[in-house]
Coordinates of C-alpha atoms and ligand atoms in Angstrom, one line a residue:
X1 CA -26.7 12.6 1.4
X2 CA -24.6 11.0 -1.1
X3 CA -24.3 7.4 -1.6
X4 CA -22.0 5.5 0.4
X5 CA -19.9 2.2 -0.6
X6 CA -21.8 -0.9 0.6
X7 CA -20.1 -4.3 0.9
X8 CA -21.7 -7.7 0.6
X9 CA -25.0 -5.1 1.4
X10 CA -23.3 -3.2 4.5
X11 CA -22.4 -0.2 4.6
X12 CA -18.9 0.4 5.3
X13 CA -19.5 3.3 7.6
X14 CA -21.0 1.5 9.9
X15 CA -18.3 -0.9 10.2
X16 CA -15.6 1.4 10.5
X17 CA -17.3 3.5 13.1
X18 CA -17.7 -0.3 15.1
X19 CA -14.2 -1.4 14.1
X20 CA -11.9 1.3 13.1
X21 CA -9.5 1.8 10.5
X22 CA -7.9 0.4 8.6
X23 CA -10.1 -2.3 8.2
X24 CA -10.1 -5.0 5.6
X25 CA -13.8 -6.0 3.8
X26 CA -14.3 -9.3 2.2
X27 CA -17.6 -9.8 0.1
X28 CA -18.1 -13.0 1.3
X29 CA -20.8 -13.7 -1.5
X30 CA -18.0 -12.5 -3.9
X31 CA -15.8 -15.3 -2.3
X32 CA -18.4 -18.3 -2.6
X33 CA -19.0 -17.0 -6.2
X34 CA -15.7 -17.2 -7.1
X35 CA -14.8 -20.9 -5.6
X36 CA -18.0 -21.9 -7.1
X37 CA -17.6 -20.5 -10.5
X38 CA -13.8 -22.3 -10.1
X39 CA -15.2 -25.6 -9.2
X40 CA -17.9 -25.5 -11.8
X41 CA -15.9 -24.2 -14.6
X42 CA -13.1 -26.8 -14.2
X43 CA -15.2 -29.9 -14.7
X44 CA -14.4 -32.8 -17.4
X45 CA -16.2 -35.8 -18.5
X46 CA -13.0 -37.6 -19.3
X47 CA -10.9 -36.3 -16.2
X48 CA -11.0 -35.9 -12.7
X49 CA -10.6 -32.4 -11.6
X50 CA -9.8 -30.4 -8.6
X51 CA -9.8 -26.9 -7.7
X52 CA -7.3 -26.2 -5.0
X53 CA -7.2 -22.7 -3.2
X54 CA -3.9 -21.3 -2.9
X55 CA -3.6 -20.1 1.1
X56 CA -0.9 -17.7 0.6
X57 CA -3.4 -15.3 -1.3
X58 CA -5.0 -14.8 2.3
X59 CA -6.1 -17.5 4.7
X60 CA -7.4 -17.5 8.2
X61 CA -9.7 -20.2 9.6
X62 CA -13.2 -18.7 8.2
X63 CA -11.3 -18.6 4.9
X64 CA -10.4 -21.9 5.2
X65 CA -13.8 -23.2 6.3
X66 CA -15.3 -21.2 3.6
X67 CA -13.0 -23.1 0.9
X68 CA -14.6 -26.3 2.4
X69 CA -17.6 -25.6 2.5
X70 CA -17.4 -25.2 -1.4
X71 CA -15.8 -28.0 -2.2
X72 CA -12.4 -26.8 -3.0
X73 CA -8.9 -28.4 -1.8
X74 CA -6.3 -26.2 -0.1
X75 CA -2.9 -25.4 -1.0
X76 CA -0.7 -24.7 2.3
X77 CA 3.0 -23.7 2.2
X78 CA 4.4 -23.6 5.6
X79 CA 3.8 -25.5 9.0
X80 CA 1.9 -22.2 10.0
X81 CA -0.6 -22.4 7.2
X82 CA -1.5 -26.5 7.6
X83 CA -1.5 -25.5 11.7
X84 CA -4.2 -22.5 10.6
X85 CA -6.0 -25.2 8.2
X86 CA -6.1 -28.2 10.5
X87 CA -7.4 -26.0 13.5
X88 CA -10.3 -25.0 11.1
X89 CA -11.1 -28.5 10.6
X90 CA -10.0 -28.6 7.1
X91 CA -9.9 -32.5 5.8
X92 CA -6.2 -33.2 5.9
X93 CA -6.8 -35.3 2.6
X94 CA -7.6 -32.3 0.8
X95 CA -4.5 -30.4 1.6
X96 CA -1.6 -29.9 -1.0
X97 CA 1.6 -29.2 1.0
X98 CA 4.1 -27.0 -0.5
X99 CA 7.4 -25.7 -0.2
X100 CA 10.7 -25.0 -1.5
X101 CA 12.7 -25.9 2.1
X102 CA 10.0 -27.8 4.2
X103 CA 11.9 -28.2 7.3
X104 CA 12.0 -31.8 9.3
X105 CA 9.3 -30.7 11.3
X106 CA 7.3 -29.4 8.7
X107 CA 7.4 -33.0 6.9
X108 CA 6.7 -34.2 9.9
X109 CA 3.7 -32.4 10.3
X110 CA 2.2 -33.0 7.2
X111 CA 3.2 -37.1 7.5
X112 CA 1.4 -36.9 11.5
X113 CA -1.7 -34.8 9.7
X114 CA -1.7 -37.3 6.3
X115 CA -2.3 -34.3 4.0
X116 CA -3.5 -35.6 1.0
X117 CA -0.3 -34.5 -1.5
X118 CA 3.0 -33.5 -0.3
X119 CA 4.5 -31.4 -3.4
X120 CA 8.4 -32.2 -3.4
X121 CA 10.7 -29.9 -4.4
X122 CA 14.1 -31.5 -4.4
X123 CA 16.2 -34.7 -4.4
X124 CA 17.2 -34.4 -0.8
X125 CA 13.6 -33.2 0.4
X126 CA 12.5 -36.6 -1.4
X127 CA 15.0 -38.6 0.6
X128 CA 14.1 -36.9 4.3
X129 CA 10.3 -37.8 3.2
X130 CA 10.8 -41.3 2.2
X131 CA 12.8 -41.9 5.4
X132 CA 10.3 -40.5 7.6
X133 CA 7.1 -42.2 6.1
X134 CA 9.0 -45.0 6.4
X135 CA 9.7 -44.8 10.3
X136 CA 6.5 -43.8 10.8
X137 CA 5.0 -46.5 8.4
X138 CA 2.6 -43.8 6.9
X139 CA 1.6 -43.8 3.2
X140 CA 2.0 -40.3 1.5
X141 CA 1.3 -39.4 -2.1
X142 CA 3.4 -37.1 -3.4
X143 CA 3.9 -35.1 -6.7
X144 CA 7.4 -33.2 -8.0
X145 CA 7.6 -30.1 -8.4
X146 CA 9.0 -29.0 -12.0
X147 CA 10.0 -25.8 -13.7
X148 CA 9.0 -26.5 -17.3
X149 CA 10.9 -23.2 -18.2
X150 CA 7.8 -21.2 -19.5
X151 CA 8.1 -17.8 -18.3
X152 CA 4.7 -16.0 -18.2
X153 CA 5.3 -12.3 -18.2
X154 CA 4.9 -10.6 -14.8
X155 CA 7.0 -8.8 -12.2
X156 CA 10.5 -10.8 -12.2
X157 CA 9.8 -11.6 -8.1
X158 CA 6.7 -13.2 -9.1
X159 CA 8.0 -15.4 -12.0
X160 CA 8.7 -18.6 -10.5
X161 CA 9.4 -21.4 -13.6
X162 CA 12.1 -20.0 -15.0
X163 CA 15.3 -22.4 -15.2
X164 CA 17.4 -21.1 -12.6
X165 CA 14.1 -20.6 -10.2
X166 CA 14.5 -21.6 -6.7
X167 CA 11.4 -23.8 -7.0
X168 CA 11.5 -27.4 -8.3
X169 CA 13.6 -28.9 -10.6
X170 CA 14.2 -27.5 -14.2
X171 CA 12.4 -29.8 -16.7
X172 CA 16.0 -30.4 -18.5
X173 CA 17.8 -32.1 -15.3
X174 CA 17.0 -35.3 -15.7
X175 CA 19.4 -36.9 -14.1
X176 CA 18.2 -35.6 -11.0
X177 CA 14.7 -35.9 -11.8
X178 CA 14.8 -39.6 -12.4
X179 CA 16.9 -40.2 -9.2
X180 CA 13.6 -38.5 -7.4
X181 CA 11.2 -41.1 -9.2
X182 CA 13.8 -44.3 -8.8
X183 CA 13.7 -43.1 -5.1
X184 CA 10.1 -42.8 -4.9
X185 CA 9.5 -46.0 -6.9
X186 CA 11.8 -47.5 -4.2
X187 CA 9.5 -46.1 -1.0
X188 CA 7.4 -48.8 0.5
X189 CA 5.0 -45.7 2.1
X190 CA 5.4 -43.0 -0.6
X191 CA 4.1 -43.2 -4.1
X192 CA 4.5 -40.8 -6.8
X193 CA 1.3 -39.3 -8.5
X194 CA 2.5 -37.1 -10.7
X195 CA 4.0 -33.6 -11.8
X196 CA 3.2 -29.9 -10.9
X197 CA 4.3 -26.6 -11.9
X198 CA 3.4 -22.8 -11.5
X199 CA 4.5 -20.5 -14.2
X200 CA 3.8 -17.3 -12.4
X201 CA 1.1 -15.0 -11.2
X202 CA -1.1 -12.5 -12.6
X203 CA -1.0 -14.0 -16.1
X204 CA -3.1 -12.6 -18.8
X205 CA -2.7 -15.4 -21.8
X206 CA -4.1 -18.0 -22.3
X207 CA -1.3 -19.3 -24.2
X208 CA 1.2 -19.7 -21.1
X209 CA -1.1 -21.9 -19.4
X210 CA -1.1 -23.7 -22.8
X211 CA 2.4 -24.0 -23.4
X212 CA 3.0 -25.0 -19.8
X213 CA 0.5 -28.3 -20.3
X214 CA 2.6 -29.2 -23.4
X215 CA 6.2 -29.1 -21.5
X216 CA 4.3 -31.2 -18.5
X217 CA 2.8 -33.3 -21.1
X218 CA 6.2 -34.0 -22.6
X219 CA 8.2 -34.7 -19.5
X220 CA 5.1 -37.0 -18.5
X221 CA 5.3 -38.8 -21.8
X222 CA 9.0 -39.6 -21.3
X223 CA 8.6 -40.2 -17.4
X224 CA 5.9 -43.3 -18.5
X225 CA 8.1 -44.1 -21.1
X226 CA 10.6 -45.1 -18.9
X227 CA 7.9 -47.0 -16.6
X228 CA 6.9 -43.9 -14.1
X229 CA 3.0 -43.6 -14.6
X230 CA 1.7 -40.0 -14.2
X231 CA -1.8 -40.0 -13.2
X232 CA -2.0 -36.3 -12.0
X233 CA -0.7 -33.3 -13.4
X234 CA -1.0 -30.0 -11.2
X235 CA -0.5 -26.8 -13.4
X236 CA -0.3 -24.4 -9.9
X237 CA -2.1 -21.1 -9.8
X238 CA -1.5 -17.8 -11.6
X239 CA -4.8 -16.7 -12.9
X240 CA -5.4 -12.5 -12.9
X241 CA -7.1 -10.2 -10.9
X242 CA -8.4 -6.8 -12.1
X243 CA -6.8 -4.4 -10.1
X244 CA -7.7 -1.3 -12.4
X245 CA -8.9 -0.7 -15.5
X246 CA -6.0 -1.6 -17.5
X247 CA -6.4 -5.4 -16.6
X248 CA -8.4 -7.8 -18.3
X249 CA -8.1 -11.1 -16.9
X250 CA -9.4 -14.3 -19.0
X251 CA -12.7 -15.1 -17.9
X252 CA -12.9 -17.8 -15.5
X253 CA -14.8 -20.2 -18.0
X254 CA -12.2 -19.2 -20.7
X255 CA -9.2 -20.2 -18.7
X256 CA -10.8 -23.2 -17.3
X257 CA -11.8 -24.6 -20.9
X258 CA -8.4 -23.8 -22.2
X259 CA -6.4 -25.8 -19.7
X260 CA -9.1 -28.6 -20.2
X261 CA -8.7 -29.2 -23.6
X262 CA -4.9 -28.6 -23.8
X263 CA -4.6 -31.5 -20.9
X264 CA -7.4 -33.7 -23.2
X265 CA -5.3 -33.2 -26.5
X266 CA -2.1 -33.8 -25.0
X267 CA -3.5 -36.4 -23.1
X268 CA -4.7 -38.2 -26.3
X269 CA -2.0 -37.0 -28.7
X270 CA 0.7 -38.6 -26.4
X271 CA -1.3 -41.9 -25.1
X272 CA -0.8 -40.4 -21.5
X273 CA -2.4 -42.3 -18.5
X274 CA -3.6 -38.9 -17.2
X275 CA -6.6 -39.2 -15.0
X276 CA -6.5 -35.7 -12.5
X277 CA -6.1 -31.9 -13.3
X278 CA -5.4 -29.7 -10.6
X279 CA -5.4 -25.8 -10.4
X280 CA -3.9 -23.7 -7.7
X281 CA -5.7 -20.3 -8.0
X282 CA -5.4 -17.8 -5.4
X283 CA -5.7 -14.4 -6.1
X284 CA -8.4 -14.6 -8.6
X285 CA -10.5 -15.9 -5.6
X286 CA -9.6 -13.5 -3.2
X287 CA -8.4 -10.5 -4.8
X288 CA -11.2 -8.5 -6.1
X289 CA -13.4 -9.7 -3.1
X290 CA -11.3 -7.8 -0.7
X291 CA -11.1 -4.0 0.1
X292 CA -9.1 -1.8 2.3
X293 CA -11.0 1.4 4.2
X294 CA -8.9 3.9 5.5
X295 CA -9.5 7.2 7.5
X296 CA -7.9 10.1 5.6
X297 CA -5.0 12.3 7.8
X298 CA -3.1 15.2 6.9
X299 CA -2.6 16.4 3.4
X300 CA 0.4 17.9 2.3
X301 CA 1.7 19.9 -1.1
X302 CA 5.0 19.4 -2.4
X303 CA 7.0 20.8 -5.7
X304 CA 5.0 18.4 -7.7
X305 CA 3.0 16.1 -5.5
X306 CA -0.1 16.7 -3.2
X307 CA 0.0 14.1 -0.8
X308 CA -2.9 12.5 1.1
X309 CA -2.1 10.5 4.0
X310 CA -3.8 7.3 5.7
X311 CA -3.6 5.7 8.4
X312 CA -2.0 2.5 7.2
X313 CA 0.5 1.8 4.1
X314 CA 2.8 -0.4 3.3
X315 CA 2.4 -2.4 6.7
X316 CA -1.0 -3.7 5.5
X317 CA -0.1 -3.4 1.6
X318 CA 3.6 -4.0 0.6
X319 CA 2.6 -4.9 -3.1
X320 CA 2.9 -1.2 -4.6
X321 CA 6.4 -0.7 -2.7
X322 CA 7.4 -4.2 -3.7
X323 CA 6.1 -5.1 -6.9
X324 CA 5.1 -1.5 -8.2
X325 CA 1.6 -3.2 -8.0
X326 CA -1.4 -0.2 -9.0
X327 CA -4.7 -0.2 -7.1
X328 CA -7.7 2.0 -7.8
X329 CA -9.6 3.7 -4.7
X330 CA -12.7 5.6 -4.0
X331 CA -14.3 8.2 -1.8
X332 CA -16.1 5.4 0.4
X333 CA -19.0 8.3 1.5
X334 CA -18.9 9.9 -1.8
X335 CA -19.3 7.3 -4.6
X336 CA -21.3 9.4 -7.1
X337 CA -19.3 12.7 -6.7
X338 CA -16.8 13.8 -9.6
X339 CA -13.2 12.9 -9.4
X340 CA -12.0 16.1 -10.0
X341 CA -8.4 15.8 -8.0
X342 CA -5.3 14.0 -8.4
X343 CA -3.5 12.7 -4.9
X344 CA -0.6 10.5 -4.0
X345 CA -1.9 8.2 -1.8
X346 CA 0.8 7.7 1.0
X347 CA 1.0 5.6 4.1
X348 CA 2.1 6.4 7.8
X349 CA 5.6 4.1 7.5
X350 CA 8.8 5.4 8.1
X351 CA 9.7 4.8 4.5
X352 CA 10.0 7.2 1.4
X353 CA 8.6 3.9 -1.0
X354 CA 5.2 3.9 1.4
X355 CA 3.2 4.9 -1.4
X356 CA -0.3 3.3 -2.3
X357 CA -0.9 4.7 -5.2
X358 CA 0.8 7.4 -7.0
X359 CA -1.7 9.2 -9.0
X360 CA -5.4 8.7 -7.4
X361 CA -8.3 10.2 -9.0
X362 CA -10.5 11.2 -6.2
X363 CA -12.9 14.1 -5.5
X364 CA -11.6 16.8 -2.8
X365 CA -11.0 14.7 0.5
X366 CA -10.6 16.2 3.8
X367 CA -9.3 14.8 7.3
X368 CA -11.5 11.9 8.6
X369 CA -12.8 10.8 5.2
X370 CA -12.8 7.5 4.5
X371 CA -10.5 6.1 1.8
X372 CA -11.6 2.6 0.1
X373 CA -8.7 0.9 -1.9
X374 CA -10.5 -1.6 -4.3
X375 CA -8.9 -5.4 -5.0
X376 CA -6.6 -5.9 -1.8
X377 CA -8.0 -9.3 -1.1
X378 CA -4.9 -10.9 -2.4
X379 CA -1.4 -11.0 -0.5
X380 CA -1.9 -8.0 1.4
X381 CA -3.2 -9.5 4.7
X382 CA -0.9 -12.3 4.2
X383 CA 2.1 -10.3 3.2
X384 CA 1.3 -7.7 6.1
X385 CA 4.0 -6.7 8.6
X386 CA 4.0 -5.0 12.2
X387 CA 7.0 -2.7 10.4
X388 CA 7.0 0.6 12.8
X389 CA 4.6 -1.6 15.2
X390 CA 1.8 -1.0 13.7
X391 CA -0.9 -3.7 14.4
X392 CA -2.8 -5.6 11.4
X393 CA -6.3 -4.2 10.6
X394 CA -9.0 -6.0 11.2
X395 CA -10.7 -8.4 9.0
X396 CA -14.6 -8.8 8.2
X397 CA -16.4 -11.0 5.8
X398 CA -19.9 -9.0 4.9
X399 CA -22.9 -11.1 3.1
X400 CA -26.5 -10.0 2.8
X401 CA -26.5 -7.2 4.9
X402 CA -24.7 -8.9 7.3
X403 CA -21.2 -8.6 8.8
X404 CA -18.8 -10.4 11.2
X405 CA -15.4 -10.1 12.3
X406 CA -13.0 -13.0 11.3
X407 CA -10.1 -11.3 12.8
X408 CA -9.6 -8.7 15.1
X409 CA -7.3 -5.6 15.3
X410 CA -4.2 -6.1 16.5
X411 CA -3.5 -3.7 19.2
X412 CA 0.0 -2.6 20.2
X413 CA -0.1 -5.1 23.3
X414 CA -0.4 -8.0 20.6
X415 CA 2.9 -6.8 19.3
X416 CA 4.2 -7.3 22.8
X417 CA 3.1 -10.9 23.2
X418 CA 6.2 -12.4 22.5
X419 CA 8.5 -10.5 24.6
X420 CA 10.2 -12.0 27.5
X421 CA 12.8 -11.5 29.7
X422 CA 13.9 -15.4 30.0
X423 CA 17.8 -16.1 31.1
X424 CA 18.5 -18.7 28.9
X425 CA 22.2 -19.6 30.2
X426 CA 25.3 -17.7 31.5
X427 CA 27.9 -19.9 29.9
X428 CA 28.9 -16.8 28.1
X429 CA 29.3 -14.5 31.0
X430 CA 31.3 -17.2 32.6
X431 CA 33.3 -17.8 29.9
X432 CA 34.1 -14.2 29.2
X433 CA 35.3 -13.9 33.0
X434 CA 37.8 -16.7 32.4
X435 CA 39.3 -15.0 29.2
X436 CA 39.4 -11.8 31.1
X437 CA 41.2 -13.7 33.8
X438 CA 43.9 -15.3 31.6
X439 CA 44.7 -11.8 30.1
X440 CA 45.3 -10.6 33.4
X441 CA 47.5 -13.6 34.7
Ligands
LIG501 N1 0.4 -22.4 -6.4 C1 1.5 -21.9 -6.0 C2 2.6 -23.6 -6.1 C3 2.2 -20.8 -6.2 O1 3.5 -20.7 -6.1 C4 1.5 -19.7 -5.7 C5 1.6 -18.8 -5.9 C6 -0.3 -20.2 -6.5 C7 -0.5 -21.3 -6.2 C8 -1.2 -19.0 -6.4 O2 -0.8 -18.2 -7.7 P1 -2.2 -17.3 -7.6 O3 -3.1 -17.8 -8.5 O4 -2.3 -16.3 -6.5 O5 -1.1 -15.9 -8.4 N2 3.0 -12.2 -3.4 C9 2.8 -12.2 -4.9 C10 2.2 -13.3 -5.3 C11 3.4 -14.3 -5.1 C12 2.3 -16.1 -5.8 C13 3.8 -17.0 -5.3 N3 3.2 -18.4 -5.5 C14 2.3 -11.2 -4.9 O6 1.5 -10.4 -4.2 O7 1.8 -10.7 -6.3

C-alpha cells in the first residue's frame, strides 16, 4: 500500500469517502501557525502593531473565529463579509472595513456595528460617512486609502496601487486628498487616524514594501506639516505564497522585520508621530494551508495533449483561467509513485479555458483516482461560482488527526433556493394594453 496524503493528520481518502469531491481541506494547524507567526514577528518595542487578516482570501465563520482566537484583526470588504464576521462573534472594534464603492447600506452597517476602522476610498464616500456618523451620533475612526504609485510586479489584474487604479486617491492629487482631511477635521464624529495603501499581491521583493513605506512617510510628513496628525499607517497585504517550486516567498520574519525597520527609520528621519502600523496578509495566511481534492474522471488524447478530467475546475478555482496562475498537484493515494506522466488537468465546465494545470507531472492516473491540487487556500473558494449550476465544494478543517466540516457542500437544491415566482407589479402589461389601444384608435 502506497502512502496516502494526510492533511492535519487526517487520511484524505477517508474524508472524500465521507464527503465526496471536489473537497477543500485546510490544515488548521498550518492556519494557526501562520497567524501566530505573523503576530509574533510583527512586533516592535517602539510601535504598536496589528496583523489584520484579509478575509477576501477565504472567509467563513470558522475562519473568522480562528482569526479572533489567534489575536488578529479582520479586514472585511463588503456588507456580506462584515455580516459573516459579526455572525461569527468577531469583535467589531477589531474589524477594518474596506471597499472602493461602499454602498450607503454598507456604510450604515459599519457605523451601526461600530467597526474599529473604516478605510475611506474617496471624497464623496468621506462626505457620506461624516453625514451618516453625524446623524447617528456615532464616533468612527477612519484611514484614507492612497495610491503611493508603487507598483509591485504581479499580474495586471492583481496590481492595485498604480496611479490610475480604481482604489484610493493618488498621492499626487493633493487637492482631493486635503479636501478629505479637511472634511474629517470638521467632523464632530469621524476622526482621521492615518493612511492606508496596498501595492499588490504575491510580492516577492522586499524593496517594494520599503518603497511603499517611504512614499507613505513622505505623505504623512507633509500632512503633519499642515496640521493633520497621522498616527497610523496600514500597509495592506501582498505577502506571497508558494504555489510551485518557482515561487520563493520572503520568509515571514524577514518581511516583517523589513517593514518594521523601514517604518522606524522613516519615523525617525521625518520626525513622524507614527505610533501604530498595520499589515493585512490574506494569501500568505490561507494559501498553502488549503488543498483541493478532485476525483479523476475520463481521459482524452488530442494532437498534443493528454487531458485528465476532474470533477471540478474553474467554478471552484478561477485563478488559472483568470490570472494564468500555476499550481502543483499530486496523486493523493500514491504519494511516492514516480511522476512519469504529463497530463493537462482540465475541469468539467463548458469553457475551453477551464484548465487547472497545463503540464502536470503525475504517476499514471486512472478513473476514480484522487487528485490533490495544492495551495488552493486563497482566493479559490472566495472567488468560486456556480457556473454550470455546479455547487461549491465542502470545506473541512483538519488538525491533530481530527476533521470538522466548516462549510457543507452546495447541493443542486441550494442553487434553486433563491428562485421565486413572485408577482411584483403588472403596470408594464397594463401600459402595453393602453399603448396598443392607442394604436388601434
Ligand atoms: N488589503 C487590501 C486592501 C487588499 O486589497 C488585499 C487584496 C489584501 C489586503 C490582501 O492581499 P494578499 O495578502 O492576499 O495578497 N484575487 C486575486 C487577489 C486579489 C487581491 C486583492 N486585494 C488572486 O486570486 O490572486
